[in-house]
PDB file of C-alpha atoms and ligand atoms in Angstrom:
ATOM      1  CA  UNK P 248    -148.271 209.526  40.117  1.00 53.00           C
ATOM      2  CA  UNK P 249    -149.905 211.648  42.261  1.00 62.00           C
ATOM      3  CA  UNK P 250    -149.220 209.330  45.589  1.00 57.00           C
ATOM      4  CA  UNK P 251    -145.614 209.290  44.519  1.00 58.00           C
ATOM      5  CA  UNK P 252    -145.366 212.811  44.042  1.00 62.00           C
ATOM      6  CA  UNK P 253    -147.013 213.172  47.530  1.00 61.00           C
ATOM      7  CA  UNK P 254    -144.771 210.973  49.147  1.00 59.00           C
ATOM      8  CA  UNK P 255    -141.679 212.978  47.700  1.00 55.00           C
ATOM      9  CA  UNK P 256    -143.058 216.322  48.855  1.00 53.00           C
ATOM     10  CA  UNK P 257    -142.964 214.236  52.318  1.00 57.00           C
ATOM     11  CA  UNK P 258    -139.772 213.230  52.045  1.00 52.00           C
ATOM     12  CA  UNK P 259    -138.519 216.650  50.964  1.00 50.00           C
ATOM     13  CA  UNK P 260    -139.984 218.194  53.735  1.00 50.00           C
ATOM     14  CA  UNK P 261    -139.065 216.033  56.070  1.00 48.00           C
ATOM     15  CA  UNK P 262    -135.483 216.249  55.115  1.00 49.00           C
ATOM     16  CA  UNK P 263    -135.754 220.109  55.303  1.00 48.00           C
ATOM     17  CA  UNK P 264    -137.184 220.139  58.795  1.00 47.00           C
ATOM     18  CA  UNK P 265    -134.998 217.380  60.317  1.00 48.00           C
ATOM     19  CA  UNK P 266    -131.770 219.566  58.350  1.00 49.00           C
ATOM     20  CA  UNK P 267    -133.200 222.968  60.426  1.00 48.00           C
ATOM     21  CA  UNK P 268    -133.909 221.064  63.682  1.00 50.00           C
ATOM     22  CA  UNK P 269    -131.088 218.263  64.050  1.00 49.00           C
ATOM     23  CA  UNK P 270    -131.916 215.599  67.021  1.00 52.00           C
ATOM     24  CA  UNK P 271    -129.395 217.371  69.111  1.00 52.00           C
ATOM     25  CA  UNK P 272    -131.547 220.393  69.101  1.00 49.00           C
ATOM     26  CA  UNK P 273    -134.860 218.266  70.299  1.00 52.00           C
ATOM     27  CA  UNK P 274    -133.011 216.581  73.003  1.00 53.00           C
ATOM     28  CA  UNK P 275    -131.493 220.126  73.856  1.00 51.00           C
ATOM     29  CA  UNK P 276    -135.019 221.655  74.184  1.00 52.00           C
ATOM     30  CA  UNK P 277    -136.292 218.591  76.627  1.00 71.00           C
ATOM     31  CA  UNK P 278    -133.522 218.767  79.029  1.00 83.00           C
ATOM     32  CA  UNK P 279    -134.049 220.763  82.081  1.00 88.00           C
ATOM     33  CA  UNK P 280    -132.571 221.365  85.523  1.00 92.00           C
ATOM     34  CA  UNK P 281    -134.717 220.210  88.028  1.00 95.00           C
ATOM     35  CA  UNK P 282    -132.478 219.820  91.156  1.00 96.00           C
ATOM     36  CA  UNK P 283    -131.399 223.279  92.048  1.00 95.00           C
ATOM     37  CA  UNK P 284    -128.198 221.700  94.015  1.00 97.00           C
ATOM     38  CA  UNK P 285    -126.791 220.281  91.415  1.00 97.00           C
ATOM     39  CA  UNK P 286    -122.886 221.146  91.350  1.00 97.00           C
ATOM     40  CA  UNK P 287    -121.026 222.978  88.494  1.00 97.00           C
ATOM     41  CA  UNK P 288    -119.309 219.442  87.381  1.00 97.00           C
ATOM     42  CA  UNK P 289    -122.499 217.559  87.774  1.00 98.00           C
ATOM     43  CA  UNK P 290    -124.203 220.125  85.551  1.00 97.00           C
ATOM     44  CA  UNK P 291    -121.272 220.217  82.762  1.00 97.00           C
ATOM     45  CA  UNK P 292    -121.533 216.355  82.780  1.00 97.00           C
ATOM     46  CA  UNK P 293    -125.473 216.177  82.754  1.00 97.00           C
ATOM     47  CA  UNK P 294    -125.921 219.272  80.575  1.00 96.00           C
ATOM     48  CA  UNK P 295    -123.017 219.499  77.861  1.00 94.00           C
ATOM     49  CA  UNK P 296    -122.102 216.062  78.066  1.00 92.00           C
ATOM     50  CA  UNK P 297    -118.874 216.118  80.209  1.00 94.00           C
ATOM     51  CA  UNK P 298    -117.199 213.148  81.629  1.00 96.00           C
ATOM     52  CA  UNK P 299    -115.879 212.895  85.149  1.00 97.00           C
ATOM     53  CA  UNK P 300    -112.504 211.682  85.663  1.00 97.00           C
ATOM     54  CA  UNK P 301    -112.261 207.892  86.050  1.00 98.00           C
ATOM     55  CA  UNK P 302    -111.643 206.300  89.059  1.00 98.00           C
ATOM     56  CA  UNK P 303    -113.117 209.286  91.159  1.00 98.00           C
ATOM     57  CA  UNK P 304    -116.712 208.086  91.665  1.00 98.00           C
ATOM     58  CA  UNK P 305    -117.488 206.998  95.645  1.00 96.00           C
ATOM     59  CA  UNK P 306    -119.967 204.381  93.828  1.00 98.00           C
ATOM     60  CA  UNK P 307    -117.379 202.344  92.382  1.00 97.00           C
ATOM     61  CA  UNK P 308    -116.911 200.863  95.923  1.00 95.00           C
ATOM     62  CA  UNK P 309    -121.101 200.753  96.526  1.00 98.00           C
ATOM     63  CA  UNK P 310    -122.042 197.091  96.689  1.00 97.00           C
ATOM     64  CA  UNK P 311    -125.333 197.424  99.115  1.00 98.00           C
ATOM     65  CA  UNK P 312    -128.506 196.478  97.327  1.00 98.00           C
ATOM     66  CA  UNK P 313    -130.709 199.299  96.229  1.00 98.00           C
ATOM     67  CA  UNK P 314    -131.103 201.257  93.198  1.00 98.00           C
ATOM     68  CA  UNK P 315    -129.502 204.070  91.254  1.00 98.00           C
ATOM     69  CA  UNK P 316    -131.272 207.246  91.106  1.00 98.00           C
ATOM     70  CA  UNK P 317    -130.992 210.058  88.319  1.00 98.00           C
ATOM     71  CA  UNK P 318    -129.020 212.850  90.147  1.00 98.00           C
ATOM     72  CA  UNK P 319    -131.184 215.814  88.692  1.00 98.00           C
ATOM     73  CA  UNK P 320    -135.185 214.537  88.289  1.00 97.00           C
ATOM     74  CA  UNK P 321    -134.733 211.086  90.721  1.00 98.00           C
ATOM     75  CA  UNK P 322    -135.975 209.177  88.137  1.00 97.00           C
ATOM     76  CA  UNK P 323    -135.041 205.295  89.271  1.00 98.00           C
ATOM     77  CA  UNK P 324    -132.365 204.084  86.547  1.00 98.00           C
ATOM     78  CA  UNK P 325    -130.393 200.920  87.582  1.00 98.00           C
ATOM     79  CA  UNK P 326    -130.829 198.003  89.958  1.00 98.00           C
ATOM     80  CA  UNK P 327    -127.935 197.336  92.019  1.00 98.00           C
ATOM     81  CA  UNK P 328    -127.745 193.237  90.540  1.00 98.00           C
ATOM     82  CA  UNK P 329    -126.918 194.963  87.178  1.00 98.00           C
ATOM     83  CA  UNK P 330    -123.902 196.272  88.563  1.00 98.00           C
ATOM     84  CA  UNK P 331    -120.263 195.065  88.037  1.00 98.00           C
ATOM     85  CA  UNK P 332    -116.789 196.170  88.242  1.00 97.00           C
ATOM     86  CA  UNK P 333    -115.614 196.893  84.705  1.00 97.00           C
ATOM     87  CA  UNK P 334    -112.363 197.985  85.474  1.00 97.00           C
ATOM     88  CA  UNK P 335    -112.808 201.308  83.501  1.00 97.00           C
ATOM     89  CA  UNK P 336    -112.961 203.608  86.098  1.00 98.00           C
ATOM     90  CA  UNK P 337    -116.899 204.661  86.145  1.00 98.00           C
ATOM     91  CA  UNK P 338    -119.639 202.821  87.794  1.00 98.00           C
ATOM     92  CA  UNK P 339    -120.857 199.974  84.967  1.00 98.00           C
ATOM     93  CA  UNK P 340    -123.773 198.190  84.682  1.00 98.00           C
ATOM     94  CA  UNK P 341    -125.121 195.204  82.141  1.00 98.00           C
ATOM     95  CA  UNK P 342    -128.596 196.530  81.638  1.00 98.00           C
ATOM     96  CA  UNK P 343    -131.283 199.774  82.807  1.00 98.00           C
ATOM     97  CA  UNK P 344    -134.552 199.389  83.915  1.00 98.00           C
ATOM     98  CA  UNK P 345    -136.939 199.179  81.640  1.00 98.00           C
ATOM     99  CA  UNK P 346    -137.542 202.863  79.698  1.00 97.00           C
ATOM    100  CA  UNK P 347    -135.031 204.752  81.927  1.00 98.00           C
ATOM    101  CA  UNK P 348    -133.143 205.975  79.297  1.00 98.00           C
ATOM    102  CA  UNK P 349    -133.179 207.040  75.359  1.00 97.00           C
ATOM    103  CA  UNK P 350    -130.280 206.921  73.083  1.00 97.00           C
ATOM    104  CA  UNK P 351    -128.523 208.607  70.422  1.00 95.00           C
ATOM    105  CA  UNK P 352    -125.526 208.143  68.398  1.00 94.00           C
ATOM    106  CA  UNK P 353    -122.729 210.522  69.130  1.00 88.00           C
ATOM    107  CA  UNK P 354    -119.467 211.244  66.767  1.00 87.00           C
ATOM    108  CA  UNK P 355    -117.001 212.653  69.339  1.00 79.00           C
ATOM    109  CA  UNK P 356    -113.304 211.895  69.333  1.00 77.00           C
ATOM    110  CA  UNK P 357    -114.037 210.485  65.390  1.00 84.00           C
ATOM    111  CA  UNK P 358    -115.893 207.342  66.351  1.00 87.00           C
ATOM    112  CA  UNK P 359    -119.536 206.448  66.766  1.00 92.00           C
ATOM    113  CA  UNK P 360    -120.577 205.882  70.138  1.00 94.00           C
ATOM    114  CA  UNK P 361    -124.305 205.162  71.485  1.00 97.00           C
ATOM    115  CA  UNK P 362    -124.876 208.370  74.298  1.00 97.00           C
ATOM    116  CA  UNK P 363    -127.650 207.790  76.788  1.00 98.00           C
ATOM    117  CA  UNK P 364    -129.739 210.292  78.639  1.00 97.00           C
ATOM    118  CA  UNK P 365    -132.513 210.183  81.100  1.00 97.00           C
ATOM    119  CA  UNK P 366    -135.820 209.789  79.671  1.00 96.00           C
ATOM    120  CA  UNK P 367    -137.102 211.654  82.199  1.00 96.00           C
ATOM    121  CA  UNK P 368    -135.344 214.946  82.279  1.00 97.00           C
ATOM    122  CA  UNK P 369    -132.821 214.547  79.379  1.00 96.00           C
ATOM    123  CA  UNK P 370    -129.865 214.518  81.340  1.00 97.00           C
ATOM    124  CA  UNK P 371    -126.653 212.884  79.795  1.00 97.00           C
ATOM    125  CA  UNK P 372    -125.470 210.075  81.986  1.00 98.00           C
ATOM    126  CA  UNK P 373    -122.516 207.754  79.906  1.00 98.00           C
ATOM    127  CA  UNK P 374    -122.268 206.004  76.944  1.00 97.00           C
ATOM    128  CA  UNK P 375    -123.552 202.188  76.383  1.00 98.00           C
ATOM    129  CA  UNK P 376    -121.053 199.529  74.657  1.00 97.00           C
ATOM    130  CA  UNK P 377    -121.882 196.053  73.479  1.00 96.00           C
ATOM    131  CA  UNK P 378    -118.920 194.567  75.015  1.00 97.00           C
ATOM    132  CA  UNK P 379    -120.319 193.838  78.542  1.00 97.00           C
ATOM    133  CA  UNK P 380    -119.639 190.410  80.371  1.00 97.00           C
ATOM    134  CA  UNK P 381    -123.196 189.381  81.361  1.00 97.00           C
ATOM    135  CA  UNK P 382    -125.756 188.009  79.257  1.00 97.00           C
ATOM    136  CA  UNK P 383    -127.282 190.918  78.248  1.00 97.00           C
ATOM    137  CA  UNK P 384    -123.721 191.751  76.627  1.00 98.00           C
ATOM    138  CA  UNK P 385    -124.279 195.528  77.159  1.00 98.00           C
ATOM    139  CA  UNK P 386    -121.929 197.646  79.277  1.00 98.00           C
ATOM    140  CA  UNK P 387    -123.651 201.415  80.504  1.00 98.00           C
ATOM    141  CA  UNK P 388    -120.771 203.282  81.438  1.00 98.00           C
ATOM    142  CA  UNK P 389    -122.060 206.085  83.557  1.00 98.00           C
ATOM    143  CA  UNK P 390    -120.615 208.958  84.937  1.00 98.00           C
ATOM    144  CA  UNK P 391    -121.057 208.372  88.934  1.00 98.00           C
ATOM    145  CA  UNK P 392    -121.714 212.129  89.812  1.00 98.00           C
ATOM    146  CA  UNK P 393    -125.022 211.369  87.482  1.00 98.00           C
ATOM    147  CA  UNK P 394    -126.201 209.186  89.866  1.00 98.00           C
ATOM    148  CA  UNK P 395    -127.533 209.159  93.482  1.00 98.00           C
ATOM    149  CA  UNK P 396    -127.961 205.516  95.486  1.00 98.00           C
ATOM    150  CA  UNK P 397    -130.631 204.689  97.353  1.00 98.00           C
ATOM    151  CA  UNK P 398    -130.026 201.632  99.563  1.00 98.00           C
ATOM    152  CA  UNK P 399    -133.033 199.068  99.823  1.00 95.00           C
TER     153      UNK P 399
HETATM  154 ZN1   ZN Y  80    -133.256 212.565  85.017  1.00 60.04          ZN
END
């Protein structure tokens, strides 16, 4: 009985904490602007979960070998081998480098989407979908403004 009571108290405690400090709050707390040269638009996308207009990114046509890094903290996120043309107007990747991102579910626009953000600085990058054409089945739809490409 005692054990049950303890478990129940723990559960109530956890529920209370998570309603006072929702997960989003935790993420917001870890977000940090590290690059002082970010433009206003980059800040809106990365720290207020904005989205750039489709077909505006120069990186859409980037086909060189190399790596894509976080524009805020420099974290290495994608290899050029994972990039593909999804036709959506945003740079798209079939997989991220291990540990590059963390994810959370968002419910904007009335549907459930998996948002992902840089594991190092917390900056928002895009959404990941399960309709990718490659073996991974994933499609990382990334705002080009959040990325810096470094050719090999
Ligand atoms: Zn970052």
